[in-house]
Structure formats: structure tokens, C-alpha cells
mmCIF file of C-alpha atoms in Angstrom:
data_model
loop_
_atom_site.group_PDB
_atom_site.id
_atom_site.type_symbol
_atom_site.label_atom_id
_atom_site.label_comp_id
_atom_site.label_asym_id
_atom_site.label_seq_id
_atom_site.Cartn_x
_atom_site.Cartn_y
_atom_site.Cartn_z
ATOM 1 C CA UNK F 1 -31.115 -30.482 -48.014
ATOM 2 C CA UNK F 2 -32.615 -33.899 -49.107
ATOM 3 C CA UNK F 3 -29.967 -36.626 -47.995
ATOM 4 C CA UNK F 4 -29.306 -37.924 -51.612
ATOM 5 C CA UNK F 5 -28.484 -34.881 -52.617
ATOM 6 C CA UNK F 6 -25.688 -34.138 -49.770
ATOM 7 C CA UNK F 7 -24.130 -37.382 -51.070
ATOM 8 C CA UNK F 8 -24.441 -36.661 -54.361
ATOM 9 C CA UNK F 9 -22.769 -33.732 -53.745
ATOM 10 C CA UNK F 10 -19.455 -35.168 -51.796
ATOM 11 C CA UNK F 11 -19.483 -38.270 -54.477
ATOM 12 C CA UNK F 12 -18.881 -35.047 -57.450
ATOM 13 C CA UNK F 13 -16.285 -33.727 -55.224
ATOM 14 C CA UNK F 14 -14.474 -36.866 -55.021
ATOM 15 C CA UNK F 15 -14.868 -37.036 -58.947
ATOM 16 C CA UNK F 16 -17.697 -40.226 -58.849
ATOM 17 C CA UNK F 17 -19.404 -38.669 -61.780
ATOM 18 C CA UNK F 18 -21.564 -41.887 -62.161
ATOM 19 C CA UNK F 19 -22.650 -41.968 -58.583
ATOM 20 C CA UNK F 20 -23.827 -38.504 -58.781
ATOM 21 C CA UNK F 21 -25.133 -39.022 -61.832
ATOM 22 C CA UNK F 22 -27.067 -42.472 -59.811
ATOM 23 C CA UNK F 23 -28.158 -40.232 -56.631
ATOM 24 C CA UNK F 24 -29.830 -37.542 -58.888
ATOM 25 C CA UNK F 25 -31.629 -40.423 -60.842
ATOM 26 C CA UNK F 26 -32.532 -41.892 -57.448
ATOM 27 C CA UNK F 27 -33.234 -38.399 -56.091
ATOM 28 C CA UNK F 28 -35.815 -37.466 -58.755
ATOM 29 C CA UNK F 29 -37.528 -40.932 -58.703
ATOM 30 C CA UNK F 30 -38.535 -40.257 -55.383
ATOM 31 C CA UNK F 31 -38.913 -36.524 -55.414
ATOM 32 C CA UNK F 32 -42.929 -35.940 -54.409
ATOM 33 C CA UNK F 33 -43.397 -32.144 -55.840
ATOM 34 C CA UNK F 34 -43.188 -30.776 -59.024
ATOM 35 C CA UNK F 35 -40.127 -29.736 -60.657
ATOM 36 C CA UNK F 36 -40.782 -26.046 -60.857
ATOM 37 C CA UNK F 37 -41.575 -26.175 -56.991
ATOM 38 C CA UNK F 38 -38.923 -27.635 -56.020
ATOM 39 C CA UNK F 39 -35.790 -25.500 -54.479
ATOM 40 C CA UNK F 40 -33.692 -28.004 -55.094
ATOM 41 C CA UNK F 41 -33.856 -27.539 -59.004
ATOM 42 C CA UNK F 42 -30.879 -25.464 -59.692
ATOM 43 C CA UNK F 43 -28.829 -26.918 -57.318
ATOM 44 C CA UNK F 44 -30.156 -30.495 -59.927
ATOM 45 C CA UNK F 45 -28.852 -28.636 -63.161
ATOM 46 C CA UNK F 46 -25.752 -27.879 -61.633
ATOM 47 C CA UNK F 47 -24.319 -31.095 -60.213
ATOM 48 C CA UNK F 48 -26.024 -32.758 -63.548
ATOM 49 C CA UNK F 49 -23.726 -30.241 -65.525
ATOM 50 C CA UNK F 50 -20.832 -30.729 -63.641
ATOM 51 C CA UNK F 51 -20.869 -34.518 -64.228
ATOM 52 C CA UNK F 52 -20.795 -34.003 -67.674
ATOM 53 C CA UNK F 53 -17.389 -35.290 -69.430
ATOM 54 C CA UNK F 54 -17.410 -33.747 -73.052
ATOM 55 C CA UNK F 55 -16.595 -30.143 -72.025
ATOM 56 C CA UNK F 56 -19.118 -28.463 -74.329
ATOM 57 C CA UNK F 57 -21.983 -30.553 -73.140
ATOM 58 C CA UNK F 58 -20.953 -29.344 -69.964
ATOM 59 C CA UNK F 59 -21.070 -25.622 -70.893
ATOM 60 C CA UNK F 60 -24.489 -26.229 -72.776
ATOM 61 C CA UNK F 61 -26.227 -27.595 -69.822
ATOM 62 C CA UNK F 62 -25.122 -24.694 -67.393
ATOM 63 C CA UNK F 63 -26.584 -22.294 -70.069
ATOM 64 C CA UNK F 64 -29.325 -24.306 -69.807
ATOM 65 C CA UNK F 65 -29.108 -23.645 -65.926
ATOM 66 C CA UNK F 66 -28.736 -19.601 -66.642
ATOM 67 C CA UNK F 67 -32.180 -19.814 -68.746
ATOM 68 C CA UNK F 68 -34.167 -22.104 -66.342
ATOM 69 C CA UNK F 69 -33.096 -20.393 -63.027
ATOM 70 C CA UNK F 70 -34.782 -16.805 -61.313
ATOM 71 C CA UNK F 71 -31.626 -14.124 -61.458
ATOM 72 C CA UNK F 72 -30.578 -13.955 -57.857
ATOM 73 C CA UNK F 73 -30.083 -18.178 -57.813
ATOM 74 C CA UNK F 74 -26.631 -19.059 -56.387
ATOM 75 C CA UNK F 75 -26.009 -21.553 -58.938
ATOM 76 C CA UNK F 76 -26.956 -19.441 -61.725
ATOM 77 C CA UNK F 77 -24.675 -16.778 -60.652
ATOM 78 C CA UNK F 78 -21.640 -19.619 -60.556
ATOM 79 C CA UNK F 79 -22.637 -21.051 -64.071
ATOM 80 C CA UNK F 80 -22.565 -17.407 -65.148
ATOM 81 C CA UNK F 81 -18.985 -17.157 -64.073
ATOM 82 C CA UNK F 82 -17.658 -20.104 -65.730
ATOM 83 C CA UNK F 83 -19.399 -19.248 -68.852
ATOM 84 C CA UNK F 84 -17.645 -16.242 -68.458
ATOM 85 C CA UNK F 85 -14.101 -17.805 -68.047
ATOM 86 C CA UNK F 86 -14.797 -19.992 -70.941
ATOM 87 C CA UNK F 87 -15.825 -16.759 -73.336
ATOM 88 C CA UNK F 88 -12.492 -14.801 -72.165
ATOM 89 C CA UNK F 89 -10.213 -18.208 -72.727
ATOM 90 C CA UNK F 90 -11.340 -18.400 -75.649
ATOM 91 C CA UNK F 91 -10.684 -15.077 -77.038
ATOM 92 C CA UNK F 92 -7.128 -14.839 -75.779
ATOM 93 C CA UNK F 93 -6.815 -18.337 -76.828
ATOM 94 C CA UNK F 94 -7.877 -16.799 -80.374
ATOM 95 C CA UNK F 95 -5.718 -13.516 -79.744
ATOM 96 C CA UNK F 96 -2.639 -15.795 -79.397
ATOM 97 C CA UNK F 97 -2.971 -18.363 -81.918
ATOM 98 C CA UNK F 98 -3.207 -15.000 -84.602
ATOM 99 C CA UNK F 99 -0.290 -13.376 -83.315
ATOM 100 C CA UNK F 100 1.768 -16.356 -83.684
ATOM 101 C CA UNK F 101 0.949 -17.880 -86.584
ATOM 102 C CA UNK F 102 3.294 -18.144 -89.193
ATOM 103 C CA UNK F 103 2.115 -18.787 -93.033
ATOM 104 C CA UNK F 104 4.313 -20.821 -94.894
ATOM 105 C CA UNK F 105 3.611 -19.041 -98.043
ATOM 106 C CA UNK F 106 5.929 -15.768 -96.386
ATOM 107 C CA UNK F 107 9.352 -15.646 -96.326
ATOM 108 C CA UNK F 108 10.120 -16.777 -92.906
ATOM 109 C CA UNK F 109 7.689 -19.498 -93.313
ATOM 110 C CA UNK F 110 9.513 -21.188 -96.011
ATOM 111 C CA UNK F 111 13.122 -20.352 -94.192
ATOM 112 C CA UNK F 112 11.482 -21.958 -91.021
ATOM 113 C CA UNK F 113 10.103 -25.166 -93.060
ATOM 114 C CA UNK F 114 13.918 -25.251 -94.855
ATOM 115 C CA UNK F 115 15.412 -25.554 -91.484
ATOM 116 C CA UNK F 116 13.229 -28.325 -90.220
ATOM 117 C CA UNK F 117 13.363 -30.373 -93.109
ATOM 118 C CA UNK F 118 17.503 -29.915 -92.765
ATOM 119 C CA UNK F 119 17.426 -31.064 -88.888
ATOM 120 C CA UNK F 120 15.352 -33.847 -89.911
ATOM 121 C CA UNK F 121 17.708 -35.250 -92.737
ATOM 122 C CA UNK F 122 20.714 -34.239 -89.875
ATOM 123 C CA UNK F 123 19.458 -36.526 -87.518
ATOM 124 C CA UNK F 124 18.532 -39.812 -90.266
ATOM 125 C CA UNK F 125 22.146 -39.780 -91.526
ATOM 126 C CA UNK F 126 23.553 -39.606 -87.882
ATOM 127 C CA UNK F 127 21.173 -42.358 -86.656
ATOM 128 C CA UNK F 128 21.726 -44.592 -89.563
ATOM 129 C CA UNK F 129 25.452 -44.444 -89.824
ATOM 130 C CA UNK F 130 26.949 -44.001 -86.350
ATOM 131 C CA UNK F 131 28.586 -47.024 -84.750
ATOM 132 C CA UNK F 132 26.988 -49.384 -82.030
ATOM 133 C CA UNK F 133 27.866 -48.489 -78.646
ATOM 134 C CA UNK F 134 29.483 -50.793 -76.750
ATOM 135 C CA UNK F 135 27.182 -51.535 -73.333
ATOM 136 C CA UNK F 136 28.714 -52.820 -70.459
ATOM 137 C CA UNK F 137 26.641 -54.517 -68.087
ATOM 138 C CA UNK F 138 26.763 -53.711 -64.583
ATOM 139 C CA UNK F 139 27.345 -56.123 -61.196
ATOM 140 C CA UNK F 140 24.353 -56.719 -59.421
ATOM 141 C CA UNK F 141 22.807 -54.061 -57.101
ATOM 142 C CA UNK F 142 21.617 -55.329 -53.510
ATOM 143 C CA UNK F 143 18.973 -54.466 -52.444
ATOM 144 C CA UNK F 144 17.988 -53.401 -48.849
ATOM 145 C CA UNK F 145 14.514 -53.797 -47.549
ATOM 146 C CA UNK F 146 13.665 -49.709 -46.230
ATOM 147 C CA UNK F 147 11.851 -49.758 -43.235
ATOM 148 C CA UNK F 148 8.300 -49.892 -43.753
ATOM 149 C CA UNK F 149 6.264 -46.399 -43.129
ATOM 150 C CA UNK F 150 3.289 -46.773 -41.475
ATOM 151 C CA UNK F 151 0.103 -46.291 -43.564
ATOM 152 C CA UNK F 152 -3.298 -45.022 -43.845
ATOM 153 C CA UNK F 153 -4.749 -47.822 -41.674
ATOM 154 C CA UNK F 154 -2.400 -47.543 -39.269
ATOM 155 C CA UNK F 155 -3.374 -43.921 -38.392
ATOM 156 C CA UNK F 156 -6.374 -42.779 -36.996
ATOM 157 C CA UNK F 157 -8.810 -40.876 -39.669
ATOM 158 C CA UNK F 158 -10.519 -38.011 -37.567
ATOM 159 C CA UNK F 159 -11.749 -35.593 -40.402
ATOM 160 C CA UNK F 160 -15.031 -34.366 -40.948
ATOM 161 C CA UNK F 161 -16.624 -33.482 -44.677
ATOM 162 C CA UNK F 162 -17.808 -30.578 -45.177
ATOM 163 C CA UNK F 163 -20.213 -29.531 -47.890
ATOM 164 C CA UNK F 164 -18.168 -27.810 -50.475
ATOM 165 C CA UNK F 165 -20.265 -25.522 -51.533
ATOM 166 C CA UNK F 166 -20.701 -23.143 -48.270
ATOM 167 C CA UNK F 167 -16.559 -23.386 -48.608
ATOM 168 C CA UNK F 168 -15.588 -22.258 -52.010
ATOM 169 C CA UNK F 169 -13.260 -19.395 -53.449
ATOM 170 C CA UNK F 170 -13.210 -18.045 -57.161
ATOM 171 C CA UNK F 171 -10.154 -15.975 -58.501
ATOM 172 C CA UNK F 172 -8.575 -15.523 -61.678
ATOM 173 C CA UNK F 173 -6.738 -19.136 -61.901
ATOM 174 C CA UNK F 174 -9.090 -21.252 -60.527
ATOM 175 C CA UNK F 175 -11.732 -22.063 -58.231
ATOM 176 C CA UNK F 176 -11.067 -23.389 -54.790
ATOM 177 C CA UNK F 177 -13.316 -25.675 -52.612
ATOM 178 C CA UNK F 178 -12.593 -27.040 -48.681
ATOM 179 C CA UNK F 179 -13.708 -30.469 -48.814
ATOM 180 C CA UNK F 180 -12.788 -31.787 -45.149
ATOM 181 C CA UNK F 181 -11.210 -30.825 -41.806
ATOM 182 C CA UNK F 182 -9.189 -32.930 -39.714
ATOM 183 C CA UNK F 183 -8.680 -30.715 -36.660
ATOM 184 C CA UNK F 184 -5.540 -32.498 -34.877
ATOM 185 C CA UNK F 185 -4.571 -34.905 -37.525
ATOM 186 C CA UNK F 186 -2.305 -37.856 -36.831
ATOM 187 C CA UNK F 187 -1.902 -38.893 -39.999
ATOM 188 C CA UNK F 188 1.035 -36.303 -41.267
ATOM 189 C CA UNK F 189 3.877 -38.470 -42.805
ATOM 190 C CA UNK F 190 7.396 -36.437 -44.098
ATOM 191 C CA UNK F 191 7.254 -35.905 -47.828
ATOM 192 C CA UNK F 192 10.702 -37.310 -48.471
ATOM 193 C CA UNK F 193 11.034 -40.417 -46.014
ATOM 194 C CA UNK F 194 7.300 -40.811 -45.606
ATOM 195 C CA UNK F 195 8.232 -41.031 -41.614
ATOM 196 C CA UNK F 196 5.166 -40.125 -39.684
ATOM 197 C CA UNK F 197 5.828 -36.400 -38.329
ATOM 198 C CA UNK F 198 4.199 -34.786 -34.574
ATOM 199 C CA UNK F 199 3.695 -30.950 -34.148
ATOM 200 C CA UNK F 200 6.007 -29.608 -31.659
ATOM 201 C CA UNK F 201 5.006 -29.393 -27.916
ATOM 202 C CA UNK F 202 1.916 -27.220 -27.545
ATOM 203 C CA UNK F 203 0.711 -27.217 -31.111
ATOM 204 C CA UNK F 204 -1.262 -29.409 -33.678
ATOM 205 C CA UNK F 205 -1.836 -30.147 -36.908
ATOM 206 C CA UNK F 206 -4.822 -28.899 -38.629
ATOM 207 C CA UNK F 207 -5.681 -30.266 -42.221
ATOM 208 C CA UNK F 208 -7.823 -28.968 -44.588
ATOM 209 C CA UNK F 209 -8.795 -31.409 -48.229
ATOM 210 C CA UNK F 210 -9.349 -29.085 -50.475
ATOM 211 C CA UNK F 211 -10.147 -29.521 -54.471
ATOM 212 C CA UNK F 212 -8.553 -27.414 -56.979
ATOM 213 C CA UNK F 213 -10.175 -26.398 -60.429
ATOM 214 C CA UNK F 214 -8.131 -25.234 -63.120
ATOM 215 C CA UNK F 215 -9.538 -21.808 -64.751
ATOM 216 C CA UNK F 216 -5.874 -20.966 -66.881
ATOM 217 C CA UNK F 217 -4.286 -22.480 -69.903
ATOM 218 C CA UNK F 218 -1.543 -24.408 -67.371
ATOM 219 C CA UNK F 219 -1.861 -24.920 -63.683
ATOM 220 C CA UNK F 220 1.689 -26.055 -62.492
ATOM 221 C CA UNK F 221 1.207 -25.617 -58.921
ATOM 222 C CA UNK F 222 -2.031 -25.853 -57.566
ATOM 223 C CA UNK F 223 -3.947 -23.874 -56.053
ATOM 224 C CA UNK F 224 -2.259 -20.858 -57.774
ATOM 225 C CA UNK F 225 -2.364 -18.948 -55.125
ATOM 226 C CA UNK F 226 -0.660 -18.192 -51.699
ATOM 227 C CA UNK F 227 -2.353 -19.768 -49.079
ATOM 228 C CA UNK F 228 -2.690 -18.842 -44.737
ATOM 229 C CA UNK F 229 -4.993 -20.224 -42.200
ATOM 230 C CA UNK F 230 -6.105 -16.513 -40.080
ATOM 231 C CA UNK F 231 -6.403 -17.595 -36.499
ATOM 232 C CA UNK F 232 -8.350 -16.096 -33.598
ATOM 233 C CA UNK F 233 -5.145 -13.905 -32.522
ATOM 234 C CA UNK F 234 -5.207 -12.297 -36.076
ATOM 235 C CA UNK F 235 -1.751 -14.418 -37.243
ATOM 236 C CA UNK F 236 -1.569 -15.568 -40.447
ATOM 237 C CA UNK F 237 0.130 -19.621 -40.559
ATOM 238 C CA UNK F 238 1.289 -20.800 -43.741
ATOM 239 C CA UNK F 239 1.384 -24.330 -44.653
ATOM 240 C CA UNK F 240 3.813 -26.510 -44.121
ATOM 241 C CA UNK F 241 5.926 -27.677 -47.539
ATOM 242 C CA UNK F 242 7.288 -30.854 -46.273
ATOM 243 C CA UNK F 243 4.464 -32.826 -45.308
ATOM 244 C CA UNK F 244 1.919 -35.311 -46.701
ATOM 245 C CA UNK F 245 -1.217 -37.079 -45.574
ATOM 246 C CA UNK F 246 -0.907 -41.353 -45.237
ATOM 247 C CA UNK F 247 -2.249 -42.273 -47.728
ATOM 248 C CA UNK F 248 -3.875 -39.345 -49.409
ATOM 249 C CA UNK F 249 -3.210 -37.643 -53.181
ATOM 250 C CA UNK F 250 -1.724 -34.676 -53.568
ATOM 251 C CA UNK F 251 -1.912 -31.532 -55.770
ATOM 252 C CA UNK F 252 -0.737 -32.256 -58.963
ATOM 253 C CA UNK F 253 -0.149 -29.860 -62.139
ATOM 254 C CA UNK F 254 -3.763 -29.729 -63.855
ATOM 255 C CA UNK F 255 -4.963 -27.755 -67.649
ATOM 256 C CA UNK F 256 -7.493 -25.784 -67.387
ATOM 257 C CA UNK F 257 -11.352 -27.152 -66.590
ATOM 258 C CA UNK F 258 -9.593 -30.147 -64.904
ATOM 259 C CA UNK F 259 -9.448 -30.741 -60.660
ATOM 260 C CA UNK F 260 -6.992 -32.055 -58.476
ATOM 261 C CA UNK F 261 -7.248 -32.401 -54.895
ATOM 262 C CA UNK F 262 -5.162 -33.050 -51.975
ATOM 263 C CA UNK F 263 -4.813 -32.188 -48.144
ATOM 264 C CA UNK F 264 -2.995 -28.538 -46.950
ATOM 265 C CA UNK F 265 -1.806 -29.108 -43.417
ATOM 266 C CA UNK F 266 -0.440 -26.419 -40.980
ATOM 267 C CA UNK F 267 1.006 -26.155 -37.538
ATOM 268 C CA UNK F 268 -0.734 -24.162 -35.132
ATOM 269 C CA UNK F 269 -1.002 -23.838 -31.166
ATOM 270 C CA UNK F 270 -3.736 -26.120 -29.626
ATOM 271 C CA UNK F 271 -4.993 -22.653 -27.651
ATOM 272 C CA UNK F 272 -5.942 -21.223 -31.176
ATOM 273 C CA UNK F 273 -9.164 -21.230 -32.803
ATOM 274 C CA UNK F 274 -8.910 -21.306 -36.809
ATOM 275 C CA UNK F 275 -11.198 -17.945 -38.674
ATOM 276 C CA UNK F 276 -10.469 -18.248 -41.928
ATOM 277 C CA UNK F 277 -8.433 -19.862 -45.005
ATOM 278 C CA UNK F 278 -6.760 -16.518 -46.877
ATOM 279 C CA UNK F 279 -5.997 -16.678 -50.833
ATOM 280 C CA UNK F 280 -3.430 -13.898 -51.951
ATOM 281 C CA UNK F 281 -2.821 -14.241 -55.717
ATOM 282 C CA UNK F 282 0.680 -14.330 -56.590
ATOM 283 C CA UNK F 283 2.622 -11.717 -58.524
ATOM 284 C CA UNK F 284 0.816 -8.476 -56.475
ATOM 285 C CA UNK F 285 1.999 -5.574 -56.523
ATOM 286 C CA UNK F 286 3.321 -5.377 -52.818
ATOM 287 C CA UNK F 287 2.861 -1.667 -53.086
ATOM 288 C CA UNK F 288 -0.663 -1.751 -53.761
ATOM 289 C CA UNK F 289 -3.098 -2.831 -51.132
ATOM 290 C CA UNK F 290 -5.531 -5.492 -51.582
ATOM 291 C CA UNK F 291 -7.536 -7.432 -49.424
ATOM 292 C CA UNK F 292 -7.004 -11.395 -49.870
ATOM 293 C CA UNK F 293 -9.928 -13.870 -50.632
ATOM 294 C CA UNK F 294 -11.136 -15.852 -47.402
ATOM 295 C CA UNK F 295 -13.099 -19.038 -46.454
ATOM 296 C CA UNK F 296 -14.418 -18.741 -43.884
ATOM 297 C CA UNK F 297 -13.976 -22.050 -41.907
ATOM 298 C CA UNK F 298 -16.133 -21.258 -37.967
#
């Protein structure tokens, strides 16, 4: 892969739209074959969609992918998917807004618009005519300094990018993509008192930055899924809950066709070798066997 185009591809995953948008300009300015000869086409429509910040541009260009690419392409396949998603939203999105709407011409319409208009009236009289409260104002609050935590620059950055691509995972609620290891990270701070953690004696931490695409109405807590590095003995770590990365975002609650990224961090011995990240969607029937998505991360 041409060098522009790796960058171009970790300055999309970091959510530099323009700089992609710069390195495929600067890419194609230099590029010395033809268009239609080159295998790095599709791979061009995609990250050109993806940059894209009016959603339905975005969706036209990947069908513009679908009808420009041959019908085993990789990124054909993945624009086919999200097209997918996008036709299914939209239909329960259209199945839900008819099963709940509510004319105002019926009965219960009008009862319903009655009872808002009488809240509304409720409220203006109470505003308008209760008394001013009386505020008392408080003594002074000291202050003391907290001790300061150390921060990003303090601690050694020893992770790697990766190119997301090779390390993605689609389900149902989203799409997940590994971004970076950081194989014995010293930058893991506690959540709460941002005091920098260590792993207990004989283990490490291992950190994986991973970005986190929205594919449901509501994403409250990314990734949406259950997550477990697979080591070489066959165990299955989860990650820990009460630690952070100096300096780094975290997850946040996303709607769907929106990302959000942030570092996952587990414990593990420093004899283990990692296999795989696992993804087990949430509310499974336990009962029912099924084999959990996997990133493979040797």
C-alpha cells in the first residue's frame, strides 16, 4: 500500500476528514497509472465516502463504490453492508413512527392536546404568582489544591498503530475497529482519582484503541457488546472497568452513523501471548450456543 494512503487511512480513523480528504488529493496527483488499473481504486471511493459529512452524500458515494467496483472487492462488500443497515433503519424507523402516531383529529388526540394545553396554563399561573424565594448566601468554601496526577507526557507512549482495516468487527449495533496496541502500557491512570495504577506482580497491562461506530438508533455504552482478550492458554480476560489511559478519550454514548473511540485495557500475565479480541452481543440466550465474533490480533 502506497504510503499516502496508509496515512490517509489512520488520519480517517482519528476523524481528520480534511487530511484524508488532502492525502487522497495528494495521492491521485501523483498516482502514475490509470484509474481503472489501479488496485487502489476502491479502497479511493471508500475513504473519499467515509469523509463525507452530510450523511446522504455519504451513502450516495458508497453506491457509487457498489457500481464502480468487480463483486468480490472488499470494500464493495462493506459499502454493501452499510447500505444495508441504512435500508433496515429506515424501515423500522418508518414501522415505528406509524405505530405511534397519534392524529389529533381522533379522540385521544384532542384529549391528549386538552391536557397539554392545561399543564401549560398550570405552570404560567404558578410561575407568575408564587412568591420570591428568599436565597441565603453561603460562607466561603476553601479550597485545597489536589495533588497533581501525572499526565500524558509524563508517561511513556509505547503503542503501535495498526491499520484498521485488517482489525475490524461488524455486528448488529455497530462496527468495531482496533486502532493501536500498547503491549505493557504505563500509562493506566484510576478512573476516579486519576492516580497512575501498576498490574500486579507477574502481569501487565495490554491496551487496545479501538473506534466504535454506531449502527442503532442509541448507543449508550459503546461498543455494545461484551468484550474478552482470548489468550494463548485458551482464557478469556475481560477488561478492566476502573481504568483510563493519561490523557486519552474515552467511549462516550454515540447515535447511530456517529464514532467514538477510546482505549480498552486488560490485565494479563507477562508469560501470555494475546490470540484474539472476542465480541459476544449482549442479551443471548445463554441456552443457545453461539460462537462470539473475534479479531484476530497475532
Amino acid at each position: 500500500m502506497h504510503t499516502l494512503l496508509v496515512k490517509a487511512n489512520l488520519a480517517l480513523f482519528k476523524g481528520e476528514r480534511s487530511e484524508t480528504q488532502r492525502l487522497l488529493r495528494e495521492y491521485q496527483s501523483q498516482r502514475e497509472i490509470p484509474v481503472e488499473s489501479d488496485p487502489s481504486t476502491p479502497m479511493i471511493l471508500w475513504l473519499d465516502a467515509q469523509t463525507q459529512a452530510d450523511p446522504a452524500e455519504r451513502l450516495r458515494r458508497l453506491e457509487q463504490l457498489v457500481h464502480q467496483t468487480h463483486a468480490q472487492d472488499h470494500y464493495r462488500q462493506l459499502a454493501l453492508a452499510i447500505l444495508k443497515d441504512e435500508r433496515d433503519f429506515q424501515v423500522r424507523m418508518e414501522a415505528l413512527q406509524s405505530r405511534f402516531r397519534l392524529p389529533f383529529n381522533s379522540a385521544a388526540g384532542r384529549a391528549l392536546g386538552l391536557l397539554i394545553i392545561g399543564a401549560l396554563v398550570t405552570f404560567t399561573l404558578v410561575t407568575v404568582f408564587s412568591p420570591p424565594s428568599r436565597t441565603s448566601v453561603a460562607p466561603p468554601l476553601t479550597l485545597i489544591a489536589p495533588t497533581p496526577a501525572p499526565t500524558a507526557i509524563d508517561l511513556p507512549d509505547r503503542s503501535r498503530a495498526l491499520v484498521a482495516d485488517s482489525f475490524t468487527a461488524r455486528y448488529t449495533n455497530g462496527i468495531l475497529q482496533v486502532t493501536a496496541v500498547e503491549e505493557q502500557s504505563e500509562r493506566v491512570l484510576n478512573s476516579s482519582s486519576l492516580v497512575q495504577v501498576t498490574p500486579v506482580p507477574g502481569a501487565r497491562f495490554y491496551a487496545l484503541n479501538v473506534i466504535f461506530e454506531c449502527r442503532g438508533p442509541i448507543c449508550n455504552q459503546p461498543p455494545e457488546a461484551n468484550l474478552a482478550l482470548q489468550l494463548d492458554n485458551g482464557s478469556l480476560i475481560e477488561p478492566r472497568r476502573d481504568v483510563v489511559i493519561a490523557g486519552q478519550p474515552t467511549l462516550q454514548p454515540i447515535a447511530l452513523g456517529r464514532t467514538t473511540s477510546g482505549w480498552v485495557i486488560f490485565e494479563i500475565p507477562l508469560t501470555s501471548a494475546t490470540i484474539a479480541l472476542t465480541i459476544r452481543l449482549p442479551n443471548v440466550d445463554p441456552t443457545t450456543p453461539s460462537a462470539p465474533l473475534a479479531i484476530r490480533l497475532q
